[in-house]
mmCIF file of C-alpha atoms in Angstrom:
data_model
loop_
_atom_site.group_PDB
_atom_site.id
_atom_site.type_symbol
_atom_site.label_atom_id
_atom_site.label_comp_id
_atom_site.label_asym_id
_atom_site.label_seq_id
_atom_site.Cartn_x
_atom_site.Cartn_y
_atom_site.Cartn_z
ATOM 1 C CA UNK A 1 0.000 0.000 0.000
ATOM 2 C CA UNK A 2 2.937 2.429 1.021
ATOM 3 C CA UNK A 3 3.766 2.359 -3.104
ATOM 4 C CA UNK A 4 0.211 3.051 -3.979
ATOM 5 C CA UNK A 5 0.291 5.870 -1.671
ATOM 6 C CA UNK A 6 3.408 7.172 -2.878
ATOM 7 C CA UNK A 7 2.464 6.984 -6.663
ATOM 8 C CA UNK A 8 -0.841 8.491 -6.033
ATOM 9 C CA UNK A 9 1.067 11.415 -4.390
ATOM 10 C CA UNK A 10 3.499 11.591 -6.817
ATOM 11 C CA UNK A 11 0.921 12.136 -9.619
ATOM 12 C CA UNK A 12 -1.013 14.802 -7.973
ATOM 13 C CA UNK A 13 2.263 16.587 -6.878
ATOM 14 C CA UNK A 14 4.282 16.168 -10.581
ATOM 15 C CA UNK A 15 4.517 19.917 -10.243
ATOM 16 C CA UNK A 16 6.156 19.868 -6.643
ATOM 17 C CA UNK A 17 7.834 16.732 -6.191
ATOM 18 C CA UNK A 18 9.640 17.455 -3.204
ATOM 19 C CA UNK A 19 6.117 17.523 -1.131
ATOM 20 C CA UNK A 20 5.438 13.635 -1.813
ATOM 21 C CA UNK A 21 8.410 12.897 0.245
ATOM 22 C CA UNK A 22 7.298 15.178 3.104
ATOM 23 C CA UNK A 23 4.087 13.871 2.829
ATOM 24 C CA UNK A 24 4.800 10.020 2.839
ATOM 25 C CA UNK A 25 7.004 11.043 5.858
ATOM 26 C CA UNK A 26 3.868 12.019 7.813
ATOM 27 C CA UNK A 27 1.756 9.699 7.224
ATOM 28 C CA UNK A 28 4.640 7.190 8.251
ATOM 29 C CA UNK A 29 5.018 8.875 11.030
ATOM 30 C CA UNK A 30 1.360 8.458 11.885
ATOM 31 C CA UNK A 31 1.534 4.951 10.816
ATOM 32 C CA UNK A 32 4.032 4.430 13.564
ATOM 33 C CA UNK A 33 2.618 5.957 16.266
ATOM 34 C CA UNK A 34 -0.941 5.046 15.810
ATOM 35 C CA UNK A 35 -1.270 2.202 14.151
ATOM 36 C CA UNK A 36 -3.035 3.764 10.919
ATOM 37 C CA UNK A 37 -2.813 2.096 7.459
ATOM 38 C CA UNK A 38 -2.233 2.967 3.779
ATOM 39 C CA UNK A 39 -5.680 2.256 3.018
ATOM 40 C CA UNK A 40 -6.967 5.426 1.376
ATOM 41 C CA UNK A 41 -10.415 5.705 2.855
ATOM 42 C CA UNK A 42 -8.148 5.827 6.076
ATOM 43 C CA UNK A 43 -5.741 8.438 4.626
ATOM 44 C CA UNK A 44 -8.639 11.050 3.086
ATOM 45 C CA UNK A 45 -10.639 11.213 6.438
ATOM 46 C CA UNK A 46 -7.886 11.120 9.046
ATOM 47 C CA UNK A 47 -4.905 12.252 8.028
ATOM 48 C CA UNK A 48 -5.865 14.861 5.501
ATOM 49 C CA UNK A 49 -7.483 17.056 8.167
ATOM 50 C CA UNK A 50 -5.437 15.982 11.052
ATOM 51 C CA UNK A 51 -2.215 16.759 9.878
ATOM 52 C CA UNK A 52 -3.432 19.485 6.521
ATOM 53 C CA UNK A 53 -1.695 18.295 3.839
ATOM 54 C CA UNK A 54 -4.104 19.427 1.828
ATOM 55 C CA UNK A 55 -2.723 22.569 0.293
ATOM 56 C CA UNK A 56 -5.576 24.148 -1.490
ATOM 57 C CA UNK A 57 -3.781 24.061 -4.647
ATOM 58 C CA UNK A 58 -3.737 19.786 -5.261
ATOM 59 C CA UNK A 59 -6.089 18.356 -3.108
ATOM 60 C CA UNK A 60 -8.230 19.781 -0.331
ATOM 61 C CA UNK A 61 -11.385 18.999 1.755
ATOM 62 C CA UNK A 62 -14.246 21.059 2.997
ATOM 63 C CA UNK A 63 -17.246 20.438 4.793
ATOM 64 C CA UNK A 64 -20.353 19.904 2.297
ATOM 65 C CA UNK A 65 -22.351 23.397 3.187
ATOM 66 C CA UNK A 66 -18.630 25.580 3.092
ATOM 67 C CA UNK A 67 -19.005 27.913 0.086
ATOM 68 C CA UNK A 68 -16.269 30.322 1.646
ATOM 69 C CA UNK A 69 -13.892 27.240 1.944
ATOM 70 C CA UNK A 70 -14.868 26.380 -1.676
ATOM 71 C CA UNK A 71 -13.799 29.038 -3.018
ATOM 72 C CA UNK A 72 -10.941 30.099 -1.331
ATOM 73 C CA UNK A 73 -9.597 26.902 -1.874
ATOM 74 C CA UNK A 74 -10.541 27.048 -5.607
ATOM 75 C CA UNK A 75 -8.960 30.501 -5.769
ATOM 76 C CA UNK A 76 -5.924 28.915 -4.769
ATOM 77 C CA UNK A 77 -6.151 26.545 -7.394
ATOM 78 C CA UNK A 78 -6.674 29.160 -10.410
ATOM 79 C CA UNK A 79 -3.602 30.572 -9.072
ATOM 80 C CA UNK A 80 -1.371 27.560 -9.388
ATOM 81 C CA UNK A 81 -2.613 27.456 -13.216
ATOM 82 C CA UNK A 82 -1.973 31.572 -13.533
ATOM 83 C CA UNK A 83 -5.761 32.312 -14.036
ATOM 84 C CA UNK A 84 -8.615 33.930 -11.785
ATOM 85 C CA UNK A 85 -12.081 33.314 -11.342
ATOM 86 C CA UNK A 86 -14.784 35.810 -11.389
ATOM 87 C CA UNK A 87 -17.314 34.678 -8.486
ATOM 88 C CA UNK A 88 -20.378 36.966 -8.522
ATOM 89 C CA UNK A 89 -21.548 38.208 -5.352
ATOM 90 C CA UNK A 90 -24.609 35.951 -5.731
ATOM 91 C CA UNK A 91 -21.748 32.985 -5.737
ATOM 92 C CA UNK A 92 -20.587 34.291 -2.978
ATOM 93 C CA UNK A 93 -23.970 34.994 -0.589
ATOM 94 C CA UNK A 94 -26.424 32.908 -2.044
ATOM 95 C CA UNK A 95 -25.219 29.564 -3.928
ATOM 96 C CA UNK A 96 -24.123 26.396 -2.110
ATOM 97 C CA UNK A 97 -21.516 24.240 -2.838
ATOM 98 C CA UNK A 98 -23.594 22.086 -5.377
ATOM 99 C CA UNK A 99 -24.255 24.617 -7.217
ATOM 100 C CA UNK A 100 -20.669 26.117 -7.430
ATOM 101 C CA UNK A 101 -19.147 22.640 -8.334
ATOM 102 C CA UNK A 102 -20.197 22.632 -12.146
ATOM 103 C CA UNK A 103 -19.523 26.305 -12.771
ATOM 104 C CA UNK A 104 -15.769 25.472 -10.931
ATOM 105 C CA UNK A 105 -15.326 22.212 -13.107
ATOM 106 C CA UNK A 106 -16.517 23.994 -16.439
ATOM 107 C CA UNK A 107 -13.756 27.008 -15.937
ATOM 108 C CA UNK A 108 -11.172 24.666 -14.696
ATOM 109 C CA UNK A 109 -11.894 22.629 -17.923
ATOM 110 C CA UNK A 110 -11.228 25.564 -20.291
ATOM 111 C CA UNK A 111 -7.852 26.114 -17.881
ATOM 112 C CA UNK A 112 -6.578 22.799 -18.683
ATOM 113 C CA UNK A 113 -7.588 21.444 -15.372
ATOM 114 C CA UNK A 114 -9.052 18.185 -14.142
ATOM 115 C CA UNK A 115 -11.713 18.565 -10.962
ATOM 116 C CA UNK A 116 -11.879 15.264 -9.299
ATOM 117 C CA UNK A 117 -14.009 14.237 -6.268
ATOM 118 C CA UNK A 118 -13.220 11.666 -4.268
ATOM 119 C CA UNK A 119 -15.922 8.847 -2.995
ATOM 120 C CA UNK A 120 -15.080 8.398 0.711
ATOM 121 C CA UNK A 121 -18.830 8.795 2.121
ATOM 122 C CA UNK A 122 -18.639 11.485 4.632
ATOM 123 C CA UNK A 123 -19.832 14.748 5.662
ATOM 124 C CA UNK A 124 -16.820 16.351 3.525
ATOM 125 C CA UNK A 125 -16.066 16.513 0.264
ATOM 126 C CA UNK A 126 -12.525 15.716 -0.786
ATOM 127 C CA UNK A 127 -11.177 17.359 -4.009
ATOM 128 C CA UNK A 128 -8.332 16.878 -6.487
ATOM 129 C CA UNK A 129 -7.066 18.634 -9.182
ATOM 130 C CA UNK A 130 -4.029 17.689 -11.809
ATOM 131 C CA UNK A 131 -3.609 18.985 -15.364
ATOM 132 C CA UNK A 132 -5.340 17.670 -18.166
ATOM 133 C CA UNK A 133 -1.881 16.230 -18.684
ATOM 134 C CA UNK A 134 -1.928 13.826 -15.868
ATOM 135 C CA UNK A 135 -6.136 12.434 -15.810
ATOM 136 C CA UNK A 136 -5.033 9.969 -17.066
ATOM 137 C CA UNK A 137 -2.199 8.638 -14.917
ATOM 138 C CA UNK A 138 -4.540 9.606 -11.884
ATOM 139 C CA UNK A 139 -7.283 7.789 -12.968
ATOM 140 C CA UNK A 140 -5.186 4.607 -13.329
ATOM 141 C CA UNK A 141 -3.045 5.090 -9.823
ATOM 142 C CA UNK A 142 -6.658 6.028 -7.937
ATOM 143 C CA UNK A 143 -8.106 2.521 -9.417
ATOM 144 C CA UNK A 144 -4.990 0.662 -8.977
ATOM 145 C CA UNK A 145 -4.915 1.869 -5.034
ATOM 146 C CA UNK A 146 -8.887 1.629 -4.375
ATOM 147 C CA UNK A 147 -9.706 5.101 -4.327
ATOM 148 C CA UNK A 148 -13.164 6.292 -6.257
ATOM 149 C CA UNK A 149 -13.624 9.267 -7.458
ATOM 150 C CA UNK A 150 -16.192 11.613 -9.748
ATOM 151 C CA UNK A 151 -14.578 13.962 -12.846
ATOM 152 C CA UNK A 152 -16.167 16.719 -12.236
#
């Protein structure tokens, strides 16, 4: 599992490779001291929030109602692929996160960017994003280590 979760890491960080070594440090870390897993259900609802590896930029989690989160975090995103996005104020005060998900996925598309959404069945939502580059080889390390996701 430790080589799943390394080329998972390494796919979603192709840009930064130097994080995927801190990051499989952690979680070994964690492994040792309490008794965690590489099983990726395991690894997207504790150690993701517990120790924020989630940078806003690759992969990040919010809770389902957080629009401010959502975009912030998507804002973070646009500037990692040297664009901006133009939320209206009614994005901002009035839509919820289901409704901002397809409007984010559509101008992430035209940015060369893959929106993923990863299947873990909680309260949060869990979100990836790699260049239209690298779908492909995320799709194929996400099946090969058990972890389900949505293109958005």
């Amino acid at each position: 599992m430790e080589n799943q979760f390394r080329a998972w890491f390494e796919v979603v960080y192709r840009d930064d490779p130097d994080a995927v070594d801190d990051i499989v440090a952690t979680w070994q870390d964690v492994v040792d001291d309490e008794e965690a897993t590489w099983a990726g259900e395991e690894i997207f609802t504790d150690f993701l929030l517990h120790n924020e590896l989630g940078d806003g930029s690759h992969f990040f989690a919010i809770d389902w109602k957080d629009v401010d989160e959502l975009i912030a975090n998507l804002d973070d995103v646009a500037m990692r692929f040297h664009f901006t996005f133009r939320w209206t104020n009614k994005n901002r005060e009035e839509d919820d996160v289901e409704t901002l998900l397809p409007l984010a996925a559509e101008q992430l598309n035209k940015h060369g960017v893959s929106f993923y959404s990863l299947e873990t069945g909680g309260d949060l939502y869990y979100f990836v994003v790699v260049p239209h580059a690298d779908a492909q080889d995320f799709e194929r390390v996400s099946q090969q280590w058990g972890v389900t996701y949505t293109l958005l």
